[in-house]
Amino acid sequence: MNVVRRFATATVLSASLVVVAGCSSPAPAPPRSTGSGSDAASSAAASTASASASAGASTAAAPVLEPLPAAIPADLQRYYSQKLTWTSAGCDAGFQCTTMKVPLDYANPGSGSDDISLAVVRRTSSGQGSQHLGSLLVNPGGPGGSAIDYAEYAATSFPSVIRNAYDIVGMDPRGVNRSTPVTCLTNQQMDTFAATDTTPDSSAEINALLAADKTFAQGCEQRSGALLGHVSTVEAAKDMDVLRALLGDAKLNYLGKSYGTFLGATYAGLFPSRVGHLVLDGAMNPSLDALQLDSQQAGGFETAFNAFAADCVKQSSCPLGSTTQQAGTRLDALFAAWDKHPLSTDSPSRPLDEALGTTGVISAMYDQGEWPTLRAALNQAVAGNGSGLLALSDEYYERSASGQYQNLMAANAAVNCLDLAPAATTPQEVEQQLPTYRKASPHFGTTLAWSGLSCASWPVKPTGEPHTIPAKGAAPILVVGTTRDPATPYAWAQALAAQLDSGTLLSFNGDGHTAYERGSSCVDTDVNTYLLTGRTPAKGTMCN
């Protein structure tokens, strides 16, 4: 659910790159194993054992997310009984659109004058009678990723058996994109913010970083007002229950990726009796605090880079040397060089500095299909042109070629800073934490450590805290984890599946962020079977 560059606490890249990954050409996958698995799978699982212990370390002390009363409160009845008006006007071909009202503040719905609008899109299935299973709500993560965009992808790219059985539905969560969005900075201000040095080497650079974070926070407060205090994951989960009712579904069927797993698990915790088929792919561990999430995610990116480096050095075009050790050393040297002497790019006013270059590298870690693009961009950078890495950074930030930013970063910050207290509140705290981050990730740890300050100047106090989600009484829930996931480490999926009373873990021994519809026929078959029948795979299933 985080932006590695700032507001780090789980995975923002999923908001755009999960969709990109889903569009990549699937590669044939070896057969799966159950139980102990193949040697490779067993080795991968073993390598995460210590991380798993760390990931679950705070579980015992964390409070439990308790379910809400099953009866709908009287002051919310008007939201649950509103009539949706679906139209094809203004929607992409084949889709229907609508808007729905929800209270800004569920604790005080008031007269409705503060209601906010949420945008929803759907494509109806061709299934009839018993073949029609209702609606499948999807969310790509972020927080801040557009569920509408993801639904439009899913409704044309998910397997036909799923599209025939379900209406595919996407609702941009509160604060996101088409749904009463959080806004913070102008496009030009975002360009400056994205290029701010996140590995400060002096007091002046630390002050510049603090000032950038403060400017961002003040911009959000000025442009977003009261909305800024009401974009938590709990509130977004409550919105999903209103939508479930308005769609006419007794239970919620849902597929969430990355941060979308936290949103889906939160729904299950609040409304366990209304859980239908829930797939949580690329899972988060809700029992961790911001420091634990950030430092463990740093380790995830390190693991992903090591996998990239091992592949790169086998290629004749690798610009990082002939061994994985050389690759890491060379990458550090490039970062240091760009810090002192930014590279020119095809955009004269936007040189590539260390911050943008680091973001570009991390952007490609989410999907191994991007590795050739990263190799080419690094070769170009070694030759003195940073355009390729700048393009990868822009993809991360959802910046268009015309310089327009989506509200991904604004929504990401607003949700993260409301859900958890900051990982650090002063530069001195960051300096104390640096050894932990650098141990987890020699190449990216410093950036993630300083990103932990991002919520320190936030104008709204956090309303959330680390907690466990047992969701007692919920139907079986399928959690999917990838052993070398860069953004949501495999240990998090293990921890979430263990927390959920009805959770089953499906593992994929592979690279990249999330697993469903990313090339593994084994994963896809098990997820599809679950969505269609509710039957989970055998305990200990590891797809290879």
Coordinates of C-alpha atoms in Angstrom, one line a residue:
M1 CA 0.0 0.0 0.0
N2 CA 2.8 2.4 -0.4
V3 CA 4.7 4.7 -2.5
V4 CA 8.3 3.7 -2.0
R5 CA 9.3 7.2 -2.8
R6 CA 7.2 8.6 0.0
F7 CA 4.2 7.7 2.2
A8 CA 5.7 4.2 2.3
T9 CA 3.5 1.6 3.9
A10 CA 2.8 -1.1 1.4
T11 CA 2.4 -0.6 -2.4
V12 CA 1.3 2.1 -4.6
L13 CA 2.8 0.7 -7.7
S14 CA 0.2 -1.9 -7.9
A15 CA -2.2 0.9 -8.7
S16 CA -0.8 1.1 -12.2
L17 CA 1.6 -1.8 -12.6
V18 CA -0.7 -4.6 -11.6
V19 CA -2.8 -3.7 -14.6
V20 CA 0.3 -3.6 -16.8
A21 CA 1.5 -6.9 -15.4
G22 CA -1.9 -8.4 -16.1
C23 CA -1.7 -7.4 -19.7
S24 CA 1.7 -9.1 -20.2
S25 CA 1.8 -12.3 -22.2
P26 CA 1.4 -15.3 -20.0
A27 CA 4.3 -17.7 -19.9
P28 CA 3.7 -21.5 -19.4
A29 CA 4.0 -22.5 -15.7
P30 CA 5.4 -25.8 -14.4
P31 CA 3.0 -27.9 -12.4
R32 CA 2.2 -27.1 -8.8
S33 CA 3.0 -29.0 -5.7
T34 CA 1.3 -29.4 -2.3
G35 CA 2.8 -29.8 1.1
S36 CA 6.6 -29.4 1.2
G37 CA 6.7 -28.7 -2.6
S38 CA 9.6 -28.9 -5.0
D39 CA 13.2 -28.2 -3.9
A40 CA 13.0 -24.7 -5.4
A41 CA 9.7 -24.0 -3.7
S42 CA 10.9 -25.4 -0.4
S43 CA 14.0 -23.3 -0.6
A44 CA 12.0 -20.2 -1.3
A45 CA 9.6 -20.9 1.5
A46 CA 12.5 -21.5 3.8
S47 CA 14.1 -18.3 2.9
T48 CA 11.1 -16.4 4.1
A49 CA 10.8 -18.3 7.5
S50 CA 12.7 -15.6 9.5
A51 CA 10.8 -12.9 7.7
S52 CA 7.6 -14.6 8.5
A53 CA 8.4 -14.7 12.2
S54 CA 9.2 -11.0 12.0
A55 CA 6.1 -10.2 10.1
G56 CA 3.9 -11.9 12.7
A57 CA 5.9 -10.6 15.6
S58 CA 3.4 -7.9 16.6
T59 CA 0.4 -10.0 16.1
A60 CA 0.1 -11.1 19.7
A61 CA 0.0 -7.5 21.0
A62 CA -2.1 -6.0 18.3
P63 CA -5.8 -5.4 19.0
V64 CA -8.5 -7.3 17.1
L65 CA -10.6 -5.7 14.4
E66 CA -14.1 -6.4 15.8
P67 CA -17.1 -6.9 13.5
L68 CA -19.9 -4.3 13.3
P69 CA -23.4 -5.2 14.3
A70 CA -25.2 -7.2 11.6
A71 CA -28.2 -4.8 11.6
I72 CA -27.8 -1.7 9.5
P73 CA -28.0 1.4 11.7
A74 CA -31.1 3.5 11.3
D75 CA -29.1 6.6 10.3
L76 CA -27.5 4.7 7.4
Q77 CA -30.7 3.2 6.0
R78 CA -31.1 6.0 3.4
Y79 CA -27.7 5.1 1.9
Y80 CA -28.5 1.4 1.8
S81 CA -31.9 2.1 0.2
Q82 CA -30.9 4.6 -2.5
K83 CA -31.6 3.7 -6.1
L84 CA -28.7 3.5 -8.5
T85 CA -29.3 4.9 -12.0
W86 CA -27.1 3.0 -14.5
T87 CA -26.2 4.6 -17.8
S88 CA -24.0 3.8 -20.8
A89 CA -23.6 7.5 -21.6
G90 CA -20.0 8.7 -20.9
C91 CA -18.8 5.2 -20.2
D92 CA -16.4 3.1 -22.3
A93 CA -18.1 0.9 -24.8
G94 CA -19.8 -2.1 -23.2
F95 CA -19.8 -0.6 -19.6
Q96 CA -22.4 1.0 -17.4
C97 CA -21.7 3.8 -15.0
T98 CA -23.4 5.3 -12.0
T99 CA -22.7 7.3 -8.8
M100 CA -23.7 6.6 -5.3
K101 CA -23.9 8.6 -2.1
V102 CA -22.2 7.8 1.2
P103 CA -21.7 9.9 4.3
L104 CA -18.5 11.8 4.7
D105 CA -18.4 10.7 8.3
Y106 CA -20.1 7.4 9.2
A107 CA -20.0 8.3 12.9
N108 CA -22.1 11.4 12.1
P109 CA -24.1 11.0 8.9
G110 CA -26.0 14.2 9.7
S111 CA -28.5 15.6 7.2
G112 CA -26.7 14.4 4.1
S113 CA -25.3 17.9 3.3
D114 CA -21.8 16.5 3.6
D115 CA -22.4 13.4 1.6
I116 CA -19.7 12.4 -1.0
S117 CA -20.2 10.8 -4.4
L118 CA -18.5 7.6 -5.4
A119 CA -18.1 6.5 -9.0
V120 CA -19.0 3.0 -10.0
V121 CA -18.6 1.1 -13.3
R122 CA -19.7 -2.4 -14.3
R123 CA -19.9 -4.8 -17.2
T124 CA -22.7 -7.3 -16.8
S125 CA -22.1 -11.0 -17.4
S126 CA -23.7 -13.2 -19.9
G127 CA -24.5 -15.9 -17.3
Q128 CA -28.1 -16.7 -16.6
G129 CA -29.9 -18.3 -13.7
S130 CA -27.6 -20.5 -11.6
Q131 CA -24.7 -19.7 -13.9
H132 CA -24.8 -16.1 -12.7
L133 CA -23.0 -15.6 -9.4
G134 CA -23.7 -11.9 -8.9
S135 CA -21.1 -9.1 -8.8
L136 CA -17.3 -9.3 -8.5
L137 CA -15.9 -6.1 -7.0
V138 CA -12.3 -5.6 -7.9
N139 CA -9.6 -3.3 -6.5
P140 CA -6.0 -3.0 -7.8
G141 CA -4.4 -1.5 -4.7
G142 CA -2.4 1.7 -4.0
P143 CA -4.0 3.0 -2.0
G144 CA -5.0 5.4 -4.7
G145 CA -5.3 3.0 -7.7
S146 CA -8.4 3.4 -9.8
A147 CA -10.7 0.4 -9.3
I148 CA -12.7 1.7 -12.3
D149 CA -9.7 1.4 -14.6
Y150 CA -8.9 -2.0 -13.2
A151 CA -12.5 -3.2 -13.6
E152 CA -12.4 -2.1 -17.3
Y153 CA -9.2 -4.2 -17.7
A154 CA -10.6 -7.2 -15.8
A155 CA -13.9 -7.1 -17.7
T156 CA -12.0 -7.7 -21.0
S157 CA -8.9 -9.7 -19.8
F158 CA -10.0 -12.0 -16.9
P159 CA -10.9 -15.6 -18.0
S160 CA -14.2 -15.9 -19.8
V161 CA -15.5 -18.3 -17.1
I162 CA -15.2 -15.5 -14.6
R163 CA -16.5 -12.8 -16.9
N164 CA -19.5 -15.1 -17.8
A165 CA -20.3 -15.8 -14.1
Y166 CA -19.9 -12.4 -12.6
D167 CA -20.8 -8.8 -13.3
I168 CA -17.3 -7.1 -13.1
V169 CA -17.6 -4.0 -10.9
G170 CA -15.2 -1.3 -9.9
M171 CA -15.7 1.6 -7.5
D172 CA -13.0 4.2 -7.1
P173 CA -12.7 4.4 -3.3
R174 CA -13.4 7.7 -1.5
G175 CA -10.6 10.1 -2.3
V176 CA -9.5 8.3 -5.4
N177 CA -9.7 9.5 -9.0
R178 CA -13.4 9.8 -10.1
S179 CA -14.8 9.5 -6.5
T180 CA -14.5 12.9 -4.8
P181 CA -10.7 12.9 -5.1
V182 CA -8.1 14.2 -2.7
T183 CA -6.0 16.9 -4.3
C184 CA -2.8 18.3 -3.1
L185 CA -0.3 19.8 -5.6
T186 CA -0.3 21.3 -9.1
N187 CA 1.4 19.3 -11.8
Q188 CA 4.4 21.5 -11.7
Q189 CA 4.6 21.2 -7.9
M190 CA 4.4 17.4 -8.3
D191 CA 7.4 17.5 -10.7
T192 CA 9.4 19.3 -8.0
F193 CA 8.2 17.0 -5.3
A194 CA 9.1 13.8 -7.2
A195 CA 12.6 15.0 -7.7
T196 CA 13.3 15.9 -4.1
D197 CA 16.4 14.2 -2.7
T198 CA 15.3 11.3 -0.5
T199 CA 18.9 10.3 0.6
P200 CA 19.9 13.6 2.2
D201 CA 23.6 14.0 2.9
S202 CA 23.6 17.3 4.8
S203 CA 21.4 19.5 7.1
A204 CA 20.4 21.6 4.1
E205 CA 19.2 18.5 2.2
I206 CA 17.3 17.2 5.3
N207 CA 15.6 20.6 5.6
A208 CA 14.7 20.5 1.9
L209 CA 13.1 17.1 2.3
L210 CA 11.1 18.2 5.4
A211 CA 10.0 21.3 3.5
A212 CA 8.8 19.2 0.5
D213 CA 6.8 17.0 2.8
K214 CA 5.3 20.0 4.6
T215 CA 4.4 21.7 1.3
F216 CA 2.7 18.5 0.2
A217 CA 0.7 18.2 3.4
Q218 CA -0.3 21.8 3.4
G219 CA -1.5 21.5 -0.2
C220 CA -3.6 18.5 0.7
E221 CA -5.2 20.4 3.6
Q222 CA -5.9 23.5 1.5
R223 CA -7.3 21.7 -1.5
S224 CA -9.1 18.7 0.2
G225 CA -10.5 20.1 3.4
A226 CA -12.6 17.8 5.6
L227 CA -12.3 14.9 3.1
L228 CA -8.7 14.5 4.3
G229 CA -10.0 13.2 7.7
H230 CA -12.4 10.6 6.1
V231 CA -10.5 8.5 3.6
S232 CA -9.5 5.6 5.9
T233 CA -9.5 2.0 4.9
V234 CA -12.3 1.3 7.4
E235 CA -14.5 3.9 5.8
A236 CA -13.8 2.6 2.4
A237 CA -14.7 -0.9 3.5
K238 CA -18.0 0.5 4.8
D239 CA -18.6 2.1 1.4
M240 CA -18.1 -1.3 -0.2
D241 CA -20.9 -2.8 2.0
V242 CA -23.3 0.0 0.8
L243 CA -22.4 -0.9 -2.8
R244 CA -22.9 -4.6 -2.1
A245 CA -26.4 -3.9 -0.9
L246 CA -27.2 -1.6 -3.8
L247 CA -26.0 -4.2 -6.3
G248 CA -28.5 -6.7 -4.8
D249 CA -25.9 -9.1 -3.5
A250 CA -26.4 -10.8 -0.1
K251 CA -22.7 -11.4 0.1
L252 CA -19.6 -9.6 -1.2
N253 CA -17.5 -11.3 -3.9
Y254 CA -14.2 -9.5 -4.2
L255 CA -10.8 -9.7 -5.8
G256 CA -8.2 -7.3 -4.3
K257 CA -4.5 -6.9 -5.1
S258 CA -1.8 -5.4 -3.0
Y259 CA -3.4 -2.7 -0.8
G260 CA -6.6 -4.0 -2.1
T261 CA -6.0 -7.1 0.2
F262 CA -6.0 -4.8 3.2
L263 CA -9.2 -3.3 2.1
G264 CA -10.8 -6.7 1.5
A265 CA -9.5 -8.1 4.7
T266 CA -10.9 -5.1 6.6
Y267 CA -14.3 -5.7 5.0
A268 CA -14.2 -9.3 6.1
G269 CA -13.3 -8.2 9.7
L270 CA -16.2 -5.7 9.8
F271 CA -18.8 -7.7 8.0
P272 CA -17.8 -11.4 8.3
S273 CA -21.3 -12.7 7.8
R274 CA -21.5 -10.9 4.4
V275 CA -18.3 -12.5 3.0
G276 CA -18.8 -14.4 -0.2
H277 CA -15.7 -15.3 -2.3
L278 CA -12.7 -13.1 -1.3
V279 CA -9.4 -13.3 -3.1
L280 CA -6.6 -11.3 -1.5
D281 CA -3.5 -11.4 -3.8
G282 CA -0.2 -9.8 -2.8
A283 CA -1.3 -9.6 0.8
M284 CA -0.5 -7.0 3.5
N285 CA -0.1 -7.8 7.2
P286 CA -2.4 -5.4 9.1
S287 CA -0.8 -6.2 12.4
L288 CA 2.4 -4.3 11.5
D289 CA 3.1 -0.7 12.3
A290 CA 4.5 1.7 9.7
L291 CA 8.2 1.1 10.6
Q292 CA 7.8 -2.6 10.4
L293 CA 5.9 -2.4 7.1
D294 CA 8.5 0.0 5.5
S295 CA 11.6 -1.8 6.6
Q296 CA 10.2 -5.2 5.6
Q297 CA 9.1 -3.8 2.2
A298 CA 12.7 -2.5 1.8
G299 CA 13.7 -6.2 2.1
G300 CA 11.2 -7.1 -0.5
F301 CA 12.7 -4.7 -3.0
E302 CA 16.1 -5.9 -2.2
T303 CA 15.0 -9.5 -3.0
A304 CA 13.5 -8.3 -6.2
F305 CA 16.6 -6.5 -7.3
N306 CA 18.8 -9.5 -6.5
A307 CA 16.5 -11.5 -8.8
F308 CA 16.8 -8.8 -11.5
A309 CA 20.6 -8.7 -11.1
A310 CA 20.9 -12.5 -11.4
D311 CA 19.0 -12.3 -14.7
C312 CA 20.7 -9.2 -15.9
V313 CA 24.3 -10.5 -15.6
K314 CA 23.4 -13.4 -17.8
Q315 CA 22.6 -11.0 -20.6
S316 CA 25.2 -9.6 -22.9
S317 CA 23.5 -6.2 -22.7
C318 CA 23.7 -6.0 -18.9
P319 CA 25.2 -2.6 -17.9
L320 CA 25.8 -3.6 -14.3
G321 CA 28.7 -6.1 -14.7
S322 CA 29.0 -9.9 -14.9
T323 CA 28.2 -10.9 -11.3
T324 CA 25.4 -10.1 -8.9
Q325 CA 27.8 -8.5 -6.5
Q326 CA 29.1 -6.2 -9.3
A327 CA 25.6 -5.3 -10.2
G328 CA 24.8 -4.1 -6.7
T329 CA 28.0 -2.1 -6.4
R330 CA 27.5 -0.6 -9.9
L331 CA 23.9 0.4 -9.0
D332 CA 25.1 2.2 -5.9
A333 CA 27.7 4.0 -7.9
L334 CA 25.1 5.2 -10.4
F335 CA 22.8 6.4 -7.7
A336 CA 25.7 8.4 -6.1
A337 CA 26.7 9.8 -9.5
W338 CA 23.2 11.0 -10.2
D339 CA 23.0 12.6 -6.8
K340 CA 25.9 14.8 -7.6
H341 CA 25.4 15.2 -11.4
P342 CA 21.8 14.6 -12.7
L343 CA 21.6 13.2 -16.2
S344 CA 20.1 15.1 -19.1
T345 CA 16.8 13.7 -20.5
D346 CA 14.6 14.3 -23.5
S347 CA 12.7 16.8 -21.2
P348 CA 15.2 19.6 -20.8
S349 CA 13.6 21.0 -17.7
R350 CA 13.5 17.6 -16.0
P351 CA 17.0 16.1 -15.4
L352 CA 17.2 12.6 -13.9
D353 CA 18.5 12.9 -10.3
E354 CA 19.0 10.1 -7.8
A355 CA 15.4 10.3 -6.5
L356 CA 13.9 9.9 -10.0
G357 CA 16.5 7.3 -10.9
T358 CA 15.8 5.2 -7.8
T359 CA 12.0 5.4 -8.5
G360 CA 12.6 4.3 -12.1
V361 CA 14.6 1.2 -10.9
I362 CA 12.0 0.3 -8.3
S363 CA 9.2 0.8 -10.8
A364 CA 10.6 -2.1 -12.9
M365 CA 10.8 -4.4 -9.9
Y366 CA 7.1 -4.9 -9.8
D367 CA 7.0 -7.0 -12.9
Q368 CA 9.7 -9.1 -14.4
G369 CA 8.3 -8.2 -17.8
E370 CA 9.8 -4.8 -17.2
W371 CA 13.3 -6.1 -16.7
P372 CA 14.4 -5.7 -20.4
T373 CA 13.1 -2.2 -20.3
L374 CA 15.1 -1.5 -17.2
R375 CA 18.3 -2.9 -18.7
A376 CA 17.8 -0.7 -21.8
A377 CA 17.1 2.3 -19.6
L378 CA 20.3 1.7 -17.5
N379 CA 22.4 1.3 -20.6
Q380 CA 21.0 4.6 -21.8
A381 CA 21.8 6.2 -18.4
V382 CA 25.4 4.8 -18.4
A383 CA 25.7 6.6 -21.8
G384 CA 24.6 9.8 -20.2
N385 CA 20.9 10.0 -21.0
G386 CA 18.3 9.5 -18.3
S387 CA 15.2 9.5 -20.4
G388 CA 14.4 5.8 -20.1
L389 CA 14.6 5.8 -16.3
L390 CA 12.6 9.0 -16.2
A391 CA 9.8 7.3 -18.2
L392 CA 9.8 4.4 -15.7
S393 CA 9.5 6.9 -12.9
D394 CA 6.7 8.7 -14.6
E395 CA 4.9 5.4 -15.0
Y396 CA 5.2 4.9 -11.3
Y397 CA 3.8 8.3 -10.5
E398 CA 1.0 8.0 -13.1
R399 CA 2.3 11.1 -14.9
S400 CA 1.2 11.4 -18.5
A401 CA 3.4 12.6 -21.4
S402 CA 1.6 15.9 -21.2
G403 CA 2.7 16.4 -17.6
Q404 CA -0.7 15.6 -16.0
Y405 CA -0.7 13.6 -12.8
Q406 CA -3.5 11.3 -11.7
N407 CA -4.3 11.7 -8.0
L408 CA -2.6 8.5 -7.1
M409 CA 0.1 10.1 -4.9
A410 CA -2.4 12.4 -3.1
A411 CA -4.8 9.6 -2.3
N412 CA -2.0 7.3 -1.3
A413 CA -0.6 9.8 1.2
A414 CA -4.1 10.7 2.6
V415 CA -5.0 7.0 3.2
N416 CA -1.7 5.9 4.6
C417 CA -1.3 8.9 7.0
L418 CA -4.8 8.3 8.3
D419 CA -4.4 4.5 8.7
L420 CA -1.2 4.5 10.7
A421 CA 1.0 6.7 12.7
P422 CA 4.2 7.7 10.9
A423 CA 7.3 5.5 11.0
A424 CA 9.3 8.4 12.2
T425 CA 8.6 12.0 13.3
T426 CA 12.0 13.6 13.4
P427 CA 15.3 13.3 11.4
Q428 CA 16.9 12.0 14.5
E429 CA 14.5 9.0 14.6
V430 CA 15.3 8.3 10.9
E431 CA 19.0 8.3 11.6
Q432 CA 18.4 5.8 14.4
Q433 CA 16.4 3.6 12.1
L434 CA 18.8 3.7 9.2
P435 CA 20.8 0.6 10.2
T436 CA 17.6 -1.5 10.3
Y437 CA 16.6 -0.3 6.8
R438 CA 20.1 -0.7 5.3
K439 CA 20.4 -4.2 6.7
A440 CA 17.1 -5.1 5.0
S441 CA 18.0 -3.3 1.8
P442 CA 21.6 -2.0 1.1
H443 CA 20.4 -0.4 -2.1
F444 CA 17.0 1.0 -1.3
G445 CA 16.9 1.1 2.5
T446 CA 18.0 4.7 2.9
T447 CA 15.3 6.0 0.6
L448 CA 12.6 4.1 2.4
A449 CA 13.9 5.2 5.8
W450 CA 13.7 8.9 5.0
S451 CA 10.3 8.3 3.4
G452 CA 9.1 7.2 6.9
L453 CA 9.0 11.0 7.7
S454 CA 6.3 11.7 5.1
C455 CA 3.3 11.6 7.5
A456 CA 5.1 13.5 10.3
S457 CA 3.7 16.9 9.1
W458 CA 0.3 15.5 8.2
P459 CA -2.5 17.9 9.2
V460 CA -4.9 15.1 10.3
K461 CA -4.1 12.7 13.2
P462 CA -4.2 9.0 12.3
T463 CA -7.4 7.1 13.2
G464 CA -6.0 3.6 12.6
E465 CA -3.5 1.4 14.4
P466 CA -2.0 -2.0 13.8
H467 CA -4.5 -4.8 14.4
T468 CA -5.3 -8.4 13.6
I469 CA -8.2 -9.5 11.5
P470 CA -9.7 -12.9 12.4
A471 CA -13.0 -12.3 10.7
K472 CA -14.6 -15.1 12.7
G473 CA -17.6 -16.6 11.0
A474 CA -16.6 -15.6 7.4
A475 CA -16.8 -18.0 4.5
P476 CA -13.4 -19.4 3.3
I477 CA -11.0 -16.6 2.1
L478 CA -8.2 -17.2 -0.4
V479 CA -4.9 -15.4 0.3
V480 CA -2.3 -15.4 -2.5
G481 CA 1.4 -14.8 -1.9
T482 CA 4.4 -14.6 -4.2
T483 CA 7.7 -15.7 -2.7
R484 CA 9.8 -12.9 -4.2
D485 CA 7.1 -10.2 -4.3
P486 CA 9.0 -6.9 -4.1
A487 CA 6.2 -4.7 -2.6
T488 CA 4.2 -7.1 -0.4
P489 CA 6.7 -9.6 1.0
Y490 CA 5.6 -13.2 1.0
A491 CA 5.8 -13.3 4.8
W492 CA 2.9 -10.8 4.9
A493 CA 0.6 -13.2 2.9
Q494 CA 1.6 -16.0 5.4
A495 CA 0.7 -13.7 8.3
L496 CA -2.6 -12.6 6.9
A497 CA -3.7 -16.1 6.0
A498 CA -2.8 -17.2 9.6
Q499 CA -4.8 -14.3 11.2
L500 CA -8.0 -15.0 9.2
D501 CA -9.9 -17.8 10.9
S502 CA -11.1 -19.0 7.4
G503 CA -7.9 -18.1 5.5
T504 CA -6.2 -20.4 3.1
L505 CA -2.8 -19.5 1.6
L506 CA -2.0 -20.2 -2.1
S507 CA 1.7 -19.6 -2.8
F508 CA 3.5 -18.9 -6.0
N509 CA 7.2 -19.5 -6.2
G510 CA 8.2 -16.7 -8.5
D511 CA 9.0 -13.0 -9.1
G512 CA 6.9 -9.9 -9.4
H513 CA 4.1 -8.3 -7.5
T514 CA 0.9 -10.4 -7.1
A515 CA 0.2 -13.7 -8.9
Y516 CA -3.3 -14.0 -10.4
E517 CA -3.4 -13.4 -14.2
R518 CA 0.3 -12.9 -14.4
G519 CA 1.4 -16.1 -16.2
S520 CA 0.9 -19.0 -13.8
S521 CA -1.7 -21.4 -15.0
C522 CA -1.5 -23.1 -11.6
V523 CA -2.4 -20.0 -9.7
D524 CA -5.1 -19.0 -12.2
T525 CA -6.8 -22.4 -12.0
D526 CA -7.0 -22.4 -8.3
V527 CA -8.2 -18.8 -8.1
N528 CA -10.8 -19.4 -10.8
T529 CA -12.0 -22.6 -9.1
Y530 CA -12.4 -20.7 -5.8
L531 CA -14.3 -17.8 -7.4
L532 CA -16.7 -20.2 -9.1
T533 CA -17.2 -22.8 -6.4
G534 CA -15.8 -21.4 -3.1
R535 CA -13.5 -24.4 -2.9
T536 CA -10.0 -23.5 -1.7
P537 CA -6.8 -25.3 -2.8
A538 CA -5.2 -27.9 -0.5
K539 CA -3.3 -26.6 2.4
G540 CA 0.3 -25.9 1.6
T541 CA -0.2 -25.6 -2.1
M542 CA 2.9 -24.0 -3.8
C543 CA 2.6 -23.2 -7.5
N544 CA 5.9 -23.2 -9.4

